[in-house]
Coordinates of C-alpha atoms in Angstrom, one line a residue:
Chain A
M101 CA 9.2 26.3 51.3
F102 CA 10.5 28.6 48.5
L103 CA 8.8 31.7 47.5
V104 CA 8.9 33.4 44.2
P105 CA 8.2 37.1 44.5
L106 CA 6.3 37.5 41.3
G107 CA 3.1 39.1 42.3
S108 CA 1.6 36.8 44.9
A109 CA 2.6 33.7 43.0
L110 CA 4.9 31.0 44.3
I111 CA 6.6 28.6 42.0
D112 CA 7.6 25.4 43.7
L113 CA 9.3 22.8 41.6
S114 CA 10.2 20.5 44.5
K115 CA 7.5 18.0 43.8
A116 CA 8.2 17.9 40.0
T117 CA 10.9 15.4 40.4
K118 CA 10.5 14.0 36.9
L119 CA 11.6 17.2 35.3
K120 CA 14.1 16.7 32.5
D121 CA 14.4 20.2 31.2
V122 CA 13.3 23.7 32.3
V123 CA 13.0 26.6 29.9
V124 CA 12.3 30.1 31.1
G125 CA 12.0 33.3 29.2
F126 CA 11.5 36.8 30.3
N127 CA 11.9 40.4 29.2
S128 CA 13.2 41.9 32.3
F129 CA 16.4 41.9 34.2
R130 CA 14.5 41.0 37.4
V131 CA 15.6 37.4 38.1
E132 CA 15.0 36.9 41.8
W133 CA 11.9 34.9 40.9
L134 CA 13.9 32.6 38.7
T135 CA 16.6 32.1 41.4
M136 CA 14.0 31.2 44.0
A137 CA 12.2 28.8 41.6
L138 CA 15.5 27.0 40.8
Q139 CA 16.2 26.8 44.5
T140 CA 13.3 24.4 44.8
I141 CA 15.3 21.9 42.7
T142 CA 16.4 19.1 45.1
P143 CA 18.6 16.0 44.8
K144 CA 15.4 14.1 43.9
H145 CA 15.4 15.8 40.5
R146 CA 17.7 13.1 39.2
D147 CA 16.4 13.4 35.6
L148 CA 17.0 17.1 35.2
R149 CA 19.5 17.6 32.5
Q150 CA 19.1 21.2 31.2
I151 CA 18.1 24.6 32.2
T152 CA 17.6 27.2 29.4
I153 CA 17.2 30.9 30.1
G154 CA 15.9 33.1 27.3
V155 CA 16.5 36.8 27.7
S156 CA 14.8 39.5 25.7
Y157 CA 15.2 43.0 26.8
Y158 CA 15.0 45.6 24.1
V159 CA 11.3 46.2 24.3
S160 CA 11.4 46.8 28.0
L161 CA 14.5 49.0 27.6
F162 CA 12.7 51.1 25.0
R163 CA 9.7 51.5 27.2
S164 CA 11.6 52.6 30.3
R165 CA 14.2 54.7 28.4
V166 CA 17.1 53.6 30.6
T167 CA 20.5 52.3 29.7
V168 CA 21.5 48.8 30.1
K169 CA 24.3 49.9 32.4
E170 CA 21.8 51.4 34.8
I171 CA 19.7 48.3 34.7
M172 CA 22.7 46.1 35.3
E173 CA 23.7 48.1 38.2
E174 CA 20.3 47.8 39.8
Y175 CA 19.9 44.1 39.3
S176 CA 23.5 42.9 39.4
G177 CA 22.9 41.5 42.9
Q178 CA 20.0 39.3 41.7
W179 CA 22.1 38.0 38.9
L180 CA 25.1 37.2 41.1
D181 CA 22.7 35.1 43.3
L182 CA 21.5 33.3 40.2
D183 CA 25.1 32.9 39.1
R184 CA 26.0 31.2 42.3
L185 CA 23.0 28.9 42.2
L186 CA 23.7 27.9 38.6
V187 CA 27.3 27.0 39.6
Q188 CA 25.9 24.8 42.4
L189 CA 23.4 23.1 40.1
W190 CA 26.2 22.3 37.7
E191 CA 28.6 21.1 40.3
S192 CA 26.0 18.9 42.1
R193 CA 24.4 17.2 39.2
S194 CA 26.0 18.4 36.0
I195 CA 23.0 20.2 34.7
R196 CA 23.5 21.7 31.3
L197 CA 23.1 25.5 31.4
K198 CA 22.2 27.7 28.5
V199 CA 21.3 31.3 27.9
C200 CA 19.7 32.3 24.6
T201 CA 19.0 35.7 23.2
I202 CA 18.5 37.0 19.7
Q203 CA 19.5 40.5 20.7
P204 CA 22.8 42.0 19.7
D205 CA 25.1 42.8 22.6
M206 CA 23.0 40.9 25.1
I207 CA 25.5 38.1 25.3
D208 CA 28.2 40.6 26.4
H209 CA 25.9 41.8 29.2
I210 CA 25.1 38.3 30.3
E211 CA 28.7 37.5 30.6
C212 CA 29.1 40.4 33.0
L213 CA 26.0 39.4 35.0
L214 CA 26.9 35.8 35.3
P215 CA 30.7 36.0 35.8
E216 CA 31.3 32.6 37.5
V217 CA 29.5 30.3 35.1
T218 CA 31.0 32.3 32.2
E219 CA 34.6 32.1 33.5
R220 CA 34.2 28.4 34.2
G221 CA 32.8 27.9 30.8
I222 CA 29.9 25.8 32.1
I223 CA 27.2 27.7 30.3
D224 CA 26.3 27.9 26.6
L225 CA 25.7 31.5 25.6
V226 CA 23.8 31.5 22.4
G227 CA 23.2 34.7 20.5
P228 CA 24.7 37.4 18.3
R229 CA 27.9 39.1 19.4
H230 CA 29.9 42.0 18.3
Chain B
M171 CA -8.2 13.5 2.1
E172 CA -11.2 11.2 2.3
G173 CA -13.7 11.3 5.1
G174 CA -13.2 8.7 7.7
V175 CA -9.7 7.9 6.6
S176 CA -7.7 11.0 7.3
R177 CA -6.0 11.1 10.7
S178 CA -5.3 14.8 10.8
F179 CA -7.6 17.5 9.7
N180 CA -6.6 21.1 10.0
L181 CA -9.8 23.2 10.0
S182 CA -7.8 26.4 9.7
C183 CA -7.0 25.5 6.0
A184 CA -10.7 25.3 5.2
L185 CA -11.5 28.4 7.2
R186 CA -8.8 30.5 5.7
Q187 CA -9.1 29.5 2.1
N188 CA -12.8 29.2 1.7
S189 CA -14.3 31.0 4.7
I190 CA -16.7 28.2 4.8
Y191 CA -17.1 28.6 8.6
W192 CA -19.3 31.6 8.1
Q193 CA -21.5 30.2 5.5
P194 CA -24.8 29.2 7.1
E195 CA -25.4 26.3 4.9
V196 CA -22.1 24.8 5.8
V197 CA -22.6 25.3 9.5
T198 CA -26.0 23.6 9.1
A199 CA -24.4 20.7 7.3
V200 CA -21.8 20.4 10.1
G201 CA -24.5 20.5 12.7
S202 CA -26.5 17.9 11.1
G203 CA -23.6 15.5 11.0
C204 CA -22.9 15.5 7.3
W205 CA -19.5 15.6 5.7
I206 CA -17.5 16.6 8.8
R207 CA -18.9 13.7 10.8
G208 CA -17.0 11.4 8.4
F209 CA -13.8 12.3 10.0
Y210 CA -14.3 9.9 12.8
R211 CA -10.7 8.7 12.9
V212 CA -9.2 12.2 13.2
V213 CA -6.7 12.3 16.1
H214 CA -5.4 15.8 15.7
L215 CA -7.6 18.8 15.3
V216 CA -6.6 22.5 14.8
V217 CA -9.2 25.2 15.0
D218 CA -7.4 28.3 13.9
R219 CA -9.4 31.5 13.5
A220 CA -6.9 34.0 14.9
V221 CA -7.7 36.9 12.6
Y222 CA -11.0 38.0 11.4
P223 CA -12.8 41.3 10.9
P224 CA -14.3 42.8 14.0
D225 CA -17.7 43.0 12.5
E226 CA -17.9 39.3 11.8
P227 CA -20.1 37.2 14.2
V228 CA -18.5 35.5 17.1
I229 CA -17.2 32.1 16.2
S230 CA -19.1 29.1 17.3
L231 CA -17.3 25.9 18.2
I232 CA -20.4 23.9 18.9
P233 CA -20.6 22.3 15.5
F234 CA -17.2 20.7 16.2
H235 CA -18.1 19.2 19.5
G236 CA -17.2 15.5 19.5
L237 CA -16.0 15.8 15.9
S238 CA -14.1 12.6 16.3
P239 CA -14.1 10.4 19.3
A240 CA -10.5 9.5 18.5
I241 CA -9.1 13.0 18.8
K242 CA -6.1 13.0 21.1
S243 CA -4.7 16.4 20.3
L244 CA -6.5 19.7 20.0
R245 CA -5.1 23.2 19.2
V246 CA -7.4 26.2 19.4
V247 CA -6.2 29.5 18.0
V248 CA -8.7 32.3 18.2
S249 CA -8.7 36.0 18.7
A250 CA -11.3 36.1 21.5
L251 CA -13.9 33.7 22.9
P252 CA -15.5 33.1 26.2
S253 CA -13.5 30.5 28.0
S254 CA -16.6 28.4 28.5
C255 CA -16.9 28.0 24.7
I256 CA -13.4 26.7 24.4
F257 CA -13.7 24.5 27.5
D258 CA -16.9 22.9 26.2
L259 CA -15.2 22.0 23.0
I260 CA -12.3 20.5 24.9
L261 CA -14.5 18.3 27.1
S262 CA -16.3 16.9 24.0
F263 CA -13.2 14.9 23.3
P264 CA -12.8 12.2 25.9
L265 CA -9.4 10.9 24.8
L266 CA -7.7 14.2 24.6
E267 CA -4.1 14.1 25.7
D268 CA -2.5 17.2 24.2
L269 CA -4.1 20.6 24.4
A270 CA -3.0 24.0 23.1
V271 CA -5.1 27.1 23.6
I272 CA -3.9 30.4 22.1
V273 CA -6.2 33.3 22.6
D274 CA -4.8 36.7 21.8
E275 CA -7.5 38.9 23.4
A276 CA -8.6 38.7 27.0
L277 CA -10.9 35.7 27.7
A278 CA -14.4 36.8 28.5
D279 CA -14.9 34.9 31.7
S280 CA -18.0 36.7 32.9
D281 CA -20.3 34.3 31.1
D282 CA -18.9 31.5 33.2
G283 CA -20.8 32.8 36.2
L284 CA -17.7 32.7 38.3
G285 CA -16.3 35.1 40.8
E286 CA -12.6 35.5 41.2
D287 CA -12.3 33.0 44.0
E288 CA -15.1 30.7 42.9
T289 CA -14.7 27.3 41.5
P290 CA -16.8 26.0 38.5
T291 CA -20.2 24.7 39.4
A292 CA -21.1 23.4 36.0
I293 CA -21.8 19.7 35.6
Q294 CA -18.5 17.9 35.3
P295 CA -18.1 15.4 32.5
P296 CA -18.3 11.7 33.6
N297 CA -15.3 10.9 31.6
P298 CA -12.9 13.9 31.5
P299 CA -10.0 13.7 29.1
P300 CA -6.9 12.1 30.4
F301 CA -4.7 15.2 29.7
T302 CA -1.5 13.2 29.9
G303 CA 0.5 14.8 27.1
S304 CA 1.3 18.5 26.6
L305 CA -0.4 21.7 27.5
E306 CA 0.3 24.9 25.8
L307 CA -1.4 28.1 27.0
Y308 CA -1.3 31.6 25.7
L309 CA -4.1 33.3 27.5
K310 CA -4.7 36.7 28.8
G311 CA -6.7 36.6 31.9
G312 CA -7.0 32.9 31.8
M313 CA -7.7 32.2 35.5
T314 CA -11.2 31.0 35.0
F315 CA -10.2 28.7 32.2
T316 CA -7.4 27.3 34.4
R317 CA -9.7 26.9 37.4
R318 CA -12.0 24.8 35.2
L319 CA -9.1 22.7 34.1
L320 CA -7.9 22.2 37.7
C321 CA -11.3 21.3 38.9
L322 CA -11.8 18.4 36.6
P323 CA -12.5 15.2 38.6
G324 CA -9.8 13.3 36.8
G325 CA -7.2 16.0 37.3
I326 CA -4.6 16.9 34.8
H327 CA -1.4 14.9 34.3
F328 CA 0.5 16.8 31.6
Q329 CA 4.1 15.8 31.0
K330 CA 4.9 19.1 29.3
L331 CA 3.8 22.6 30.1
T332 CA 4.3 25.5 27.8
L333 CA 3.0 28.7 29.3
T334 CA 3.7 31.7 27.1
R335 CA 3.6 35.4 27.8
I336 CA 2.5 35.0 31.4
R337 CA 1.7 38.3 32.9
E338 CA 2.0 39.2 36.5
E339 CA -1.7 38.7 37.1
D340 CA -1.5 35.3 35.5
C341 CA 1.2 34.0 37.9
L342 CA -1.3 32.2 40.1
M343 CA -2.5 30.3 37.0
A344 CA 1.0 29.2 36.1
T345 CA 2.0 28.2 39.6
A346 CA -1.3 26.2 40.0
L347 CA -0.7 24.3 36.8
V348 CA 2.9 23.5 37.8
E349 CA 1.7 22.3 41.2
E350 CA -1.1 20.2 39.8
C351 CA 1.1 18.5 37.2
S352 CA 4.1 18.2 39.5
H353 CA 4.0 14.4 39.7
T354 CA 4.1 13.9 35.9
L355 CA 5.9 17.0 34.7
E356 CA 9.0 16.4 32.6
S357 CA 9.3 19.6 30.7
L358 CA 8.5 23.1 31.8
N359 CA 8.6 26.1 29.5
I360 CA 7.5 29.4 30.9
T361 CA 7.8 32.8 29.2
W362 CA 7.1 35.6 31.5
S363 CA 5.9 39.0 30.4
H364 CA 5.8 40.7 33.7
L365 CA 8.0 43.9 33.5
R366 CA 6.7 46.7 35.5
K367 CA 8.0 50.1 34.7
S368 CA 10.5 51.3 37.2
T369 CA 9.4 54.8 38.0
R370 CA 12.8 55.8 39.4
H371 CA 14.3 55.1 36.0
Q372 CA 12.0 57.3 34.1
R373 CA 13.7 60.1 32.4
P374 CA 11.9 63.3 31.4
Q375 CA 10.7 63.5 27.9

């Protein structure tokens, strides 16, 4: 059983074996819930072809008045776990991986947070760059 | 667009351009089954009343119940309505496959007579919609609405779920929908809006 620590909710995709694509969007750097949700994907998900992650952060950054660097330091461990899982998903069933953002500079931050998939070139990073 | 012939009728056009929804004589005409009853082959219905002055009366969806028995797709966009009003409209279309409910303000669930952990006790429809297509929800505090959906005797069998701006308190709603549709679900799109301020990151003003 996989638990998603988002409030008291648990997202379990293990029975949704007909899934073809998953899109998740969020406005926080907290990604442990996403990692745990994606961990419920099993070899029975034979049709799953693409996972898309949408990241939007400027609003939350504005609210909390912290720097991206501070946030990245706090949540880098969660993102490294996600990075490892995405590599596994790509290696085991060639699932297309994509990260989308409309925010300037965010792609640069994502590349730092997801070093393995970035270095291997197995993820499409879509968004404005410097 | 001729009555009885058109297969798609967007009520939002009429509402926005002519404000006919708020004219009593038109509502009466609708209620008595006049012109609008001619759209018996409509398969896609959009009820869009997202913005209206706060002093206007609460929208009534009753005149549109069972507008067309052929409707397979319904999209409701409103600022605020009791979830029971929306749900009653939904259940008036027995062939409904695709459903989108976008409500900007918090749903007023109190009139449903449900406590937080209660299930709906209202009479269930004998022929609930099949709900085999797509479900798009943008609800604030939509747990009662979701519970009603989950309690339908025929269940829900959506292939596509789009759950937008899910807040932390709505997570149970999202997970329950995913669970219920897990055997048919092909596409999942969730946008969370769950950031909690980190107090240790607050800087002095």
